[in-house]
Amino acid sequence: MKRIAILGSTGSIGRSTLNVIENNPERFQLLAMAAGSNTEAALIDARRWKPKVLSLASEQDAEKVRKQLKAEGLSGIEVVYGQAGTVSVATHPEVDFVVSAIVGVAGLKATYEAVRAGKEIGLANKECLVAAGELITAEARRQGKPLLPIDSEHNAVHQCMRGGRMNEVERVWLTASGGPFLSTPKSEFEKITVEQALNHPTWKMGQRITIDSATLMNKGFEVIEACRLFNMPPERVSVVVHPQSTIHSLVEFNDGSILAQLSVTDMRLPILYALTYPERISSDLRFNVLDLKRLDFCPPDLGKFPCLRLAYEAAEAGGAKTVALNAADEVAVAAFLKKEIGFADISKVVEQTIRETSDRHPESIEEVLAIDAEARNLAGRKLVQPLTR
Ligand code: NAD
Ligand code: MG
């Protein structure tokens, strides 16, 4: 029986993980969970799963949930909150496997502490690899534990890599759906609405990653994620637009062979793979090869999607530049969702913030979080100044 903690239990990946656990009760037990500020959803989950520890984002939310659970006679569930709460979920001594699926840098400390505690990790939270991938992967190597990617592209790469040796890998090809604006002319980007940007063609996900998919920043983050997970330089990680999202990624080997992974567009599959690795177990997540009518590919347009270019530049520099890339994007996407800036302004806020961030290489998570705070500040100031067009 694998005992599991979920960071981000009320989100899209969190819910899919709970579904995988529910479908395999003989293999998995939910032991601890961290939610955000959706107390209603957290309460429903607490009644259903009776975790040993439940974390909420704020003290107020935790108090509300604690009182309600006590009134219902469920006082055996320890209710905690904040960053310390997420860390106690991630490092609970009885937990074997941590699914890291909080969105953004809010999940960084808990993910890092889970690695340090020697837990097996299923990693969905790509932002923590963008901000602190060098530190996290070094610690995982020290612990001798794999970081199992849940992000569908990296999960596909992980599967394909099993077809050869690391030193035989020549190139990683990350596929990108291209998002909802693949064929929208750049001249119309100024007018893109929040509703249009939230309408992803192939995946149903949380708001931040959906907007990041529309700007292609998500693919940029994934380039950095791939560099760090698979120890590849950015020039050997390529992006190819593949609108059907059927091939989740490809690995090219030195003999010219290219391995690809195909499956349904359902995150429960990469989650199941991570939870059962190195085994595979049967599932009903089937893809019918006879339904495969066509597979299209084209190169990404870096002129139209500057976020992808910015991510490659940050990947090349590493350190503080990638911390700022994520921090500025978090700030800019939140402002776009509140309709404070336009769609085309997101890349401008990010570019200006990165430019003003100094080149240094943080040596601890605390240093990463300090650079993150500085970059958020810088990006916040860009929102109130007129953005250069
Ligand atoms: P989501 O917005 O649906 O869920 C985010 C979760 O994080 C929620 O449970 C929320 O309550 C929690 N959270 C947010 N702030 C928090 C805080 N301060 N403290 C504690 N919890 C907090 O997002 P999602 O789509 O599930 O994505 C989660 C992560 O997985 C992201 O990093 C995303 O990039 C990555 N990812 C998601 C998908 C997908 O298909 N949804 C695919 C690949 C990677
Ligand atoms: Mg992905």
GROMACS .gro file of N, CA and C in nm, residues 221-322:
model
  306
  221PHE      N    1   0.818   2.727  -1.982
  221PHE     CA    2   0.845   2.666  -1.851
  221PHE      C    3   0.883   2.519  -1.870
  222GLU      N    4   0.814   2.455  -1.964
  222GLU     CA    5   0.839   2.311  -1.984
  222GLU      C    6   0.978   2.286  -2.044
  223VAL      N    7   1.028   2.381  -2.123
  223VAL     CA    8   1.166   2.368  -2.174
  223VAL      C    9   1.261   2.367  -2.054
  224ILE      N   10   1.241   2.462  -1.962
  224ILE     CA   11   1.329   2.471  -1.844
  224ILE      C   12   1.311   2.346  -1.756
  225GLU      N   13   1.187   2.303  -1.742
  225GLU     CA   14   1.158   2.182  -1.664
  225GLU      C   15   1.233   2.062  -1.724
  226ALA      N   16   1.231   2.051  -1.858
  226ALA     CA   17   1.298   1.939  -1.924
  226ALA      C   18   1.449   1.947  -1.905
  227CYS      N   19   1.505   2.069  -1.919
  227CYS     CA   20   1.650   2.085  -1.901
  227CYS      C   21   1.690   2.034  -1.763
  228ARG      N   22   1.609   2.068  -1.664
  228ARG     CA   23   1.647   2.036  -1.526
  228ARG      C   24   1.617   1.892  -1.488
  229LEU      N   25   1.505   1.840  -1.537
  229LEU     CA   26   1.473   1.701  -1.503
  229LEU      C   27   1.565   1.602  -1.573
  230PHE      N   28   1.600   1.634  -1.699
  230PHE     CA   29   1.674   1.536  -1.779
  230PHE      C   30   1.818   1.578  -1.804
  231ASN      N   31   1.860   1.685  -1.736
  231ASN     CA   32   1.997   1.732  -1.746
  231ASN      C   33   2.039   1.759  -1.890
  232MET      N   34   1.958   1.837  -1.960
  232MET     CA   35   1.982   1.868  -2.101
  232MET      C   36   2.007   2.018  -2.115
  233PRO      N   37   2.099   2.060  -2.205
  233PRO     CA   38   2.112   2.204  -2.232
  233PRO      C   39   1.992   2.251  -2.316
  234PRO      N   40   1.952   2.381  -2.302
  234PRO     CA   41   1.833   2.429  -2.373
  234PRO      C   42   1.837   2.406  -2.525
  235GLU      N   43   1.959   2.412  -2.584
  235GLU     CA   44   1.964   2.397  -2.731
  235GLU      C   45   1.930   2.254  -2.776
  236ARG      N   46   1.924   2.161  -2.681
  236ARG     CA   47   1.885   2.024  -2.720
  236ARG      C   48   1.742   1.989  -2.675
  237VAL      N   49   1.668   2.093  -2.635
  237VAL     CA   50   1.526   2.074  -2.603
  237VAL      C   51   1.447   2.160  -2.703
  238SER      N   52   1.376   2.096  -2.795
  238SER     CA   53   1.305   2.169  -2.900
  238SER      C   54   1.154   2.161  -2.877
  239VAL      N   55   1.086   2.263  -2.925
  239VAL     CA   56   0.939   2.266  -2.916
  239VAL      C   57   0.882   2.249  -3.056
  240VAL      N   58   0.783   2.163  -3.068
  240VAL     CA   59   0.715   2.148  -3.197
  240VAL      C   60   0.564   2.160  -3.172
  241VAL      N   61   0.498   2.241  -3.254
  241VAL     CA   62   0.354   2.258  -3.238
  241VAL      C   63   0.284   2.137  -3.302
  242HIS      N   64   0.195   2.078  -3.222
  242HIS     CA   65   0.122   1.959  -3.267
  242HIS      C   66  -0.021   1.974  -3.213
  243PRO      N   67  -0.110   2.035  -3.294
  243PRO     CA   68  -0.239   2.080  -3.241
  243PRO      C   69  -0.328   1.968  -3.185
  244GLN      N   70  -0.309   1.844  -3.228
  244GLN     CA   71  -0.399   1.737  -3.180
  244GLN      C   72  -0.367   1.691  -3.038
  245SER      N   73  -0.250   1.727  -2.982
  245SER     CA   74  -0.206   1.682  -2.848
  245SER      C   75  -0.223   1.530  -2.832
  246THR      N   76  -0.190   1.456  -2.936
  246THR     CA   77  -0.199   1.309  -2.929
  246THR      C   78  -0.062   1.252  -2.892
  247ILE      N   79   0.042   1.303  -2.959
  247ILE     CA   80   0.179   1.268  -2.920
  247ILE      C   81   0.215   1.364  -2.808
  248HIS      N   82   0.251   1.309  -2.692
  248HIS     CA   83   0.274   1.397  -2.576
  248HIS      C   84   0.417   1.448  -2.571
  249SER      N   85   0.509   1.382  -2.637
  249SER     CA   86   0.646   1.429  -2.661
  249SER      C   87   0.728   1.318  -2.726
  250LEU      N   88   0.850   1.353  -2.768
  250LEU     CA   89   0.934   1.257  -2.840
  250LEU      C   90   1.079   1.270  -2.792
  251VAL      N   91   1.151   1.158  -2.804
  251VAL     CA   92   1.295   1.160  -2.771
  251VAL      C   93   1.371   1.105  -2.892
  252GLU      N   94   1.470   1.182  -2.937
  252GLU     CA   95   1.551   1.142  -3.052
  252GLU      C   96   1.684   1.088  -3.002
  253PHE      N   97   1.720   0.969  -3.046
  253PHE     CA   98   1.845   0.905  -3.002
  253PHE      C   99   1.956   0.922  -3.108
  254ASN      N  100   2.080   0.892  -3.067
  254ASN     CA  101   2.195   0.918  -3.155
  254ASN      C  102   2.198   0.833  -3.282
  255ASP      N  103   2.124   0.721  -3.281
  255ASP     CA  104   2.121   0.638  -3.402
  255ASP      C  105   2.014   0.685  -3.501
  256GLY      N  106   1.942   0.792  -3.465
  256GLY     CA  107   1.838   0.843  -3.555
  256GLY      C  108   1.698   0.796  -3.519
  257SER      N  109   1.687   0.702  -3.424
  257SER     CA  110   1.554   0.657  -3.382
  257SER      C  111   1.485   0.765  -3.301
  258ILE      N  112   1.356   0.779  -3.323
  258ILE     CA  113   1.277   0.873  -3.244
  258ILE      C  114   1.163   0.794  -3.178
  259LEU      N  115   1.156   0.801  -3.046
  259LEU     CA  116   1.046   0.735  -2.974
  259LEU      C  117   0.945   0.841  -2.932
  260ALA      N  118   0.817   0.808  -2.947
  260ALA     CA  119   0.710   0.902  -2.909
  260ALA      C  120   0.613   0.831  -2.816
  261GLN      N  121   0.542   0.908  -2.734
  261GLN     CA  122   0.439   0.848  -2.649
  261GLN      C  123   0.305   0.907  -2.689
  262LEU      N  124   0.208   0.821  -2.714
  262LEU     CA  125   0.074   0.863  -2.752
  262LEU      C  126  -0.026   0.812  -2.648
  263SER      N  127  -0.127   0.891  -2.620
  263SER     CA  128  -0.235   0.845  -2.532
  263SER      C  129  -0.348   0.947  -2.533
  264VAL      N  130  -0.454   0.916  -2.461
  264VAL     CA  131  -0.565   1.010  -2.447
  264VAL      C  132  -0.514   1.138  -2.377
  265THR      N  133  -0.585   1.249  -2.397
  265THR     CA  134  -0.549   1.372  -2.325
  265THR      C  135  -0.621   1.370  -2.191
  266ASP      N  136  -0.568   1.293  -2.098
  266ASP     CA  137  -0.630   1.278  -1.966
  266ASP      C  138  -0.516   1.266  -1.865
  267MET      N  139  -0.506   1.364  -1.772
  267MET     CA  140  -0.392   1.368  -1.680
  267MET      C  141  -0.388   1.250  -1.584
  268ARG      N  142  -0.499   1.174  -1.576
  268ARG     CA  143  -0.496   1.058  -1.486
  268ARG      C  144  -0.393   0.955  -1.532
  269LEU      N  145  -0.361   0.956  -1.661
  269LEU     CA  146  -0.263   0.858  -1.710
  269LEU      C  147  -0.120   0.890  -1.660
  270PRO      N  148  -0.069   1.014  -1.683
  270PRO     CA  149   0.064   1.042  -1.624
  270PRO      C  150   0.066   1.033  -1.471
  271ILE      N  151  -0.045   1.062  -1.406
  271ILE     CA  152  -0.049   1.050  -1.259
  271ILE      C  153  -0.036   0.902  -1.220
  272LEU      N  154  -0.110   0.817  -1.289
  272LEU     CA  155  -0.104   0.672  -1.261
  272LEU      C  156   0.037   0.619  -1.287
  273TYR      N  157   0.098   0.664  -1.397
  273TYR     CA  158   0.234   0.621  -1.431
  273TYR      C  159   0.331   0.657  -1.317
  274ALA      N  160   0.321   0.782  -1.269
  274ALA     CA  161   0.412   0.827  -1.163
  274ALA      C  162   0.388   0.748  -1.035
  275LEU      N  163   0.262   0.727  -1.003
  275LEU     CA  164   0.230   0.658  -0.876
  275LEU      C  165   0.271   0.512  -0.877
  276THR      N  166   0.277   0.450  -0.994
  276THR     CA  167   0.306   0.306  -0.998
  276THR      C  168   0.448   0.275  -1.047
  277TYR      N  169   0.521   0.379  -1.094
  277TYR     CA  170   0.655   0.359  -1.148
  277TYR      C  171   0.741   0.279  -1.048
  278PRO      N  172   0.821   0.182  -1.089
  278PRO     CA  173   0.853   0.142  -1.227
  278PRO      C  174   0.756   0.040  -1.287
  279GLU      N  175   0.647   0.010  -1.217
  279GLU     CA  176   0.549  -0.082  -1.275
  279GLU      C  177   0.451  -0.006  -1.363
  280ARG      N  178   0.374  -0.081  -1.441
  280ARG     CA  179   0.255  -0.025  -1.505
  280ARG      C  180   0.138  -0.111  -1.461
  281ILE      N  181   0.023  -0.051  -1.437
  281ILE     CA  182  -0.095  -0.132  -1.404
  281ILE      C  183  -0.206  -0.100  -1.502
  282SER      N  184  -0.303  -0.189  -1.513
  282SER     CA  185  -0.406  -0.170  -1.616
  282SER      C  186  -0.499  -0.056  -1.580
  283SER      N  187  -0.550   0.010  -1.683
  283SER     CA  188  -0.643   0.121  -1.663
  283SER      C  189  -0.742   0.121  -1.779
  284ASP      N  190  -0.847   0.201  -1.766
  284ASP     CA  191  -0.942   0.209  -1.879
  284ASP      C  192  -0.919   0.335  -1.963
  285LEU      N  193  -0.798   0.395  -1.948
  285LEU     CA  194  -0.768   0.519  -2.021
  285LEU      C  195  -0.715   0.484  -2.161
  286ARG      N  196  -0.804   0.436  -2.245
  286ARG     CA  197  -0.762   0.379  -2.374
  286ARG      C  198  -0.766   0.480  -2.488
  287PHE      N  199  -0.671   0.467  -2.576
  287PHE     CA  200  -0.669   0.549  -2.698
  287PHE      C  201  -0.681   0.455  -2.817
  288ASN      N  202  -0.780   0.478  -2.901
  288ASN     CA  203  -0.802   0.389  -3.014
  288ASN      C  204  -0.718   0.434  -3.135
  289VAL      N  205  -0.620   0.352  -3.169
  289VAL     CA  206  -0.529   0.387  -3.278
  289VAL      C  207  -0.606   0.408  -3.410
  290LEU      N  208  -0.716   0.335  -3.425
  290LEU     CA  209  -0.793   0.349  -3.550
  290LEU      C  210  -0.863   0.485  -3.559
  291ASP      N  211  -0.872   0.555  -3.446
  291ASP     CA  212  -0.930   0.691  -3.449
  291ASP      C  213  -0.829   0.795  -3.495
  292LEU      N  214  -0.703   0.751  -3.509
  292LEU     CA  215  -0.596   0.843  -3.544
  292LEU      C  216  -0.605   0.878  -3.691
  293LYS      N  217  -0.654   0.997  -3.720
  293LYS     CA  218  -0.674   1.032  -3.862
  293LYS      C  219  -0.552   1.107  -3.916
  294ARG      N  220  -0.504   1.205  -3.839
  294ARG     CA  221  -0.387   1.280  -3.887
  294ARG      C  222  -0.311   1.340  -3.769
  295LEU      N  223  -0.182   1.358  -3.790
  295LEU     CA  224  -0.096   1.423  -3.690
  295LEU      C  225  -0.026   1.538  -3.762
  296ASP      N  226  -0.048   1.660  -3.714
  296ASP     CA  227   0.014   1.777  -3.778
  296ASP      C  228   0.126   1.832  -3.691
  297PHE      N  229   0.228   1.886  -3.755
  297PHE     CA  230   0.341   1.946  -3.682
  297PHE      C  231   0.386   2.073  -3.754
  298CYS      N  232   0.424   2.174  -3.676
  298CYS     CA  233   0.489   2.292  -3.735
  298CYS      C  234   0.576   2.358  -3.628
  299PRO      N  235   0.672   2.441  -3.669
  299PRO     CA  236   0.756   2.506  -3.566
  299PRO      C  237   0.678   2.616  -3.494
  300PRO      N  238   0.714   2.647  -3.369
  300PRO     CA  239   0.647   2.757  -3.299
  300PRO      C  240   0.691   2.892  -3.356
  301ASP      N  241   0.604   2.993  -3.346
  301ASP     CA  242   0.634   3.127  -3.397
  301ASP      C  243   0.679   3.215  -3.279
  302LEU      N  244   0.812   3.227  -3.264
  302LEU     CA  245   0.865   3.301  -3.148
  302LEU      C  246   0.838   3.451  -3.158
  303GLY      N  247   0.816   3.501  -3.277
  303GLY     CA  248   0.782   3.642  -3.294
  303GLY      C  249   0.643   3.669  -3.239
  304LYS      N  250   0.554   3.577  -3.263
  304LYS     CA  251   0.416   3.594  -3.217
  304LYS      C  252   0.402   3.562  -3.069
  305PHE      N  253   0.485   3.470  -3.021
  305PHE     CA  254   0.476   3.428  -2.881
  305PHE      C  255   0.608   3.456  -2.809
  306PRO      N  256   0.633   3.584  -2.772
  306PRO     CA  257   0.763   3.621  -2.714
  306PRO      C  258   0.792   3.548  -2.582
  307CYS      N  259   0.690   3.500  -2.512
  307CYS     CA  260   0.716   3.432  -2.384
  307CYS      C  261   0.804   3.310  -2.402
  308LEU      N  262   0.788   3.240  -2.515
  308LEU     CA  263   0.870   3.121  -2.538
  308LEU      C  264   1.017   3.161  -2.560
  309ARG      N  265   1.036   3.270  -2.633
  309ARG     CA  266   1.173   3.321  -2.652
  309ARG      C  267   1.234   3.362  -2.517
  310LEU      N  268   1.155   3.432  -2.436
  310LEU     CA  269   1.206   3.477  -2.305
  310LEU      C  270   1.246   3.358  -2.218
  311ALA      N  271   1.167   3.252  -2.226
  311ALA     CA  272   1.198   3.133  -2.144
  311ALA      C  273   1.328   3.068  -2.190
  312TYR      N  274   1.351   3.062  -2.323
  312TYR     CA  275   1.479   3.007  -2.372
  312TYR      C  276   1.596   3.092  -2.322
  313GLU      N  277   1.578   3.225  -2.327
  313GLU     CA  278   1.686   3.313  -2.281
  313GLU      C  279   1.712   3.292  -2.132
  314ALA      N  280   1.605   3.282  -2.054
  314ALA     CA  281   1.621   3.261  -1.909
  314ALA      C  282   1.683   3.123  -1.882
  315ALA      N  283   1.645   3.024  -1.961
  315ALA     CA  284   1.701   2.889  -1.945
  315ALA      C  285   1.851   2.891  -1.965
  316GLU      N  286   1.894   2.968  -2.063
  316GLU     CA  287   2.036   2.981  -2.094
  316GLU      C  288   2.110   3.043  -1.975
  317ALA      N  289   2.051   3.147  -1.916
  317ALA     CA  290   2.116   3.218  -1.804
  317ALA      C  291   2.104   3.138  -1.673
  318GLY      N  292   1.990   3.073  -1.652
  318GLY     CA  293   1.967   2.996  -1.528
  318GLY      C  294   1.954   3.086  -1.406
  319GLY      N  295   1.957   3.026  -1.286
  319GLY     CA  296   1.958   3.100  -1.160
  319GLY      C  297   1.844   3.200  -1.148
  320ALA      N  298   1.882   3.325  -1.107
  320ALA     CA  299   1.782   3.429  -1.075
  320ALA      C  300   1.692   3.462  -1.193
  321LYS      N  301   1.743   3.450  -1.315
  321LYS     CA  302   1.662   3.486  -1.432
  321LYS      C  303   1.539   3.394  -1.444
  322THR      N  304   1.555   3.267  -1.413
  322THR     CA  305   1.438   3.179  -1.423
  322THR      C  306   1.344   3.201  -1.305
   0.00000   0.00000   0.00000
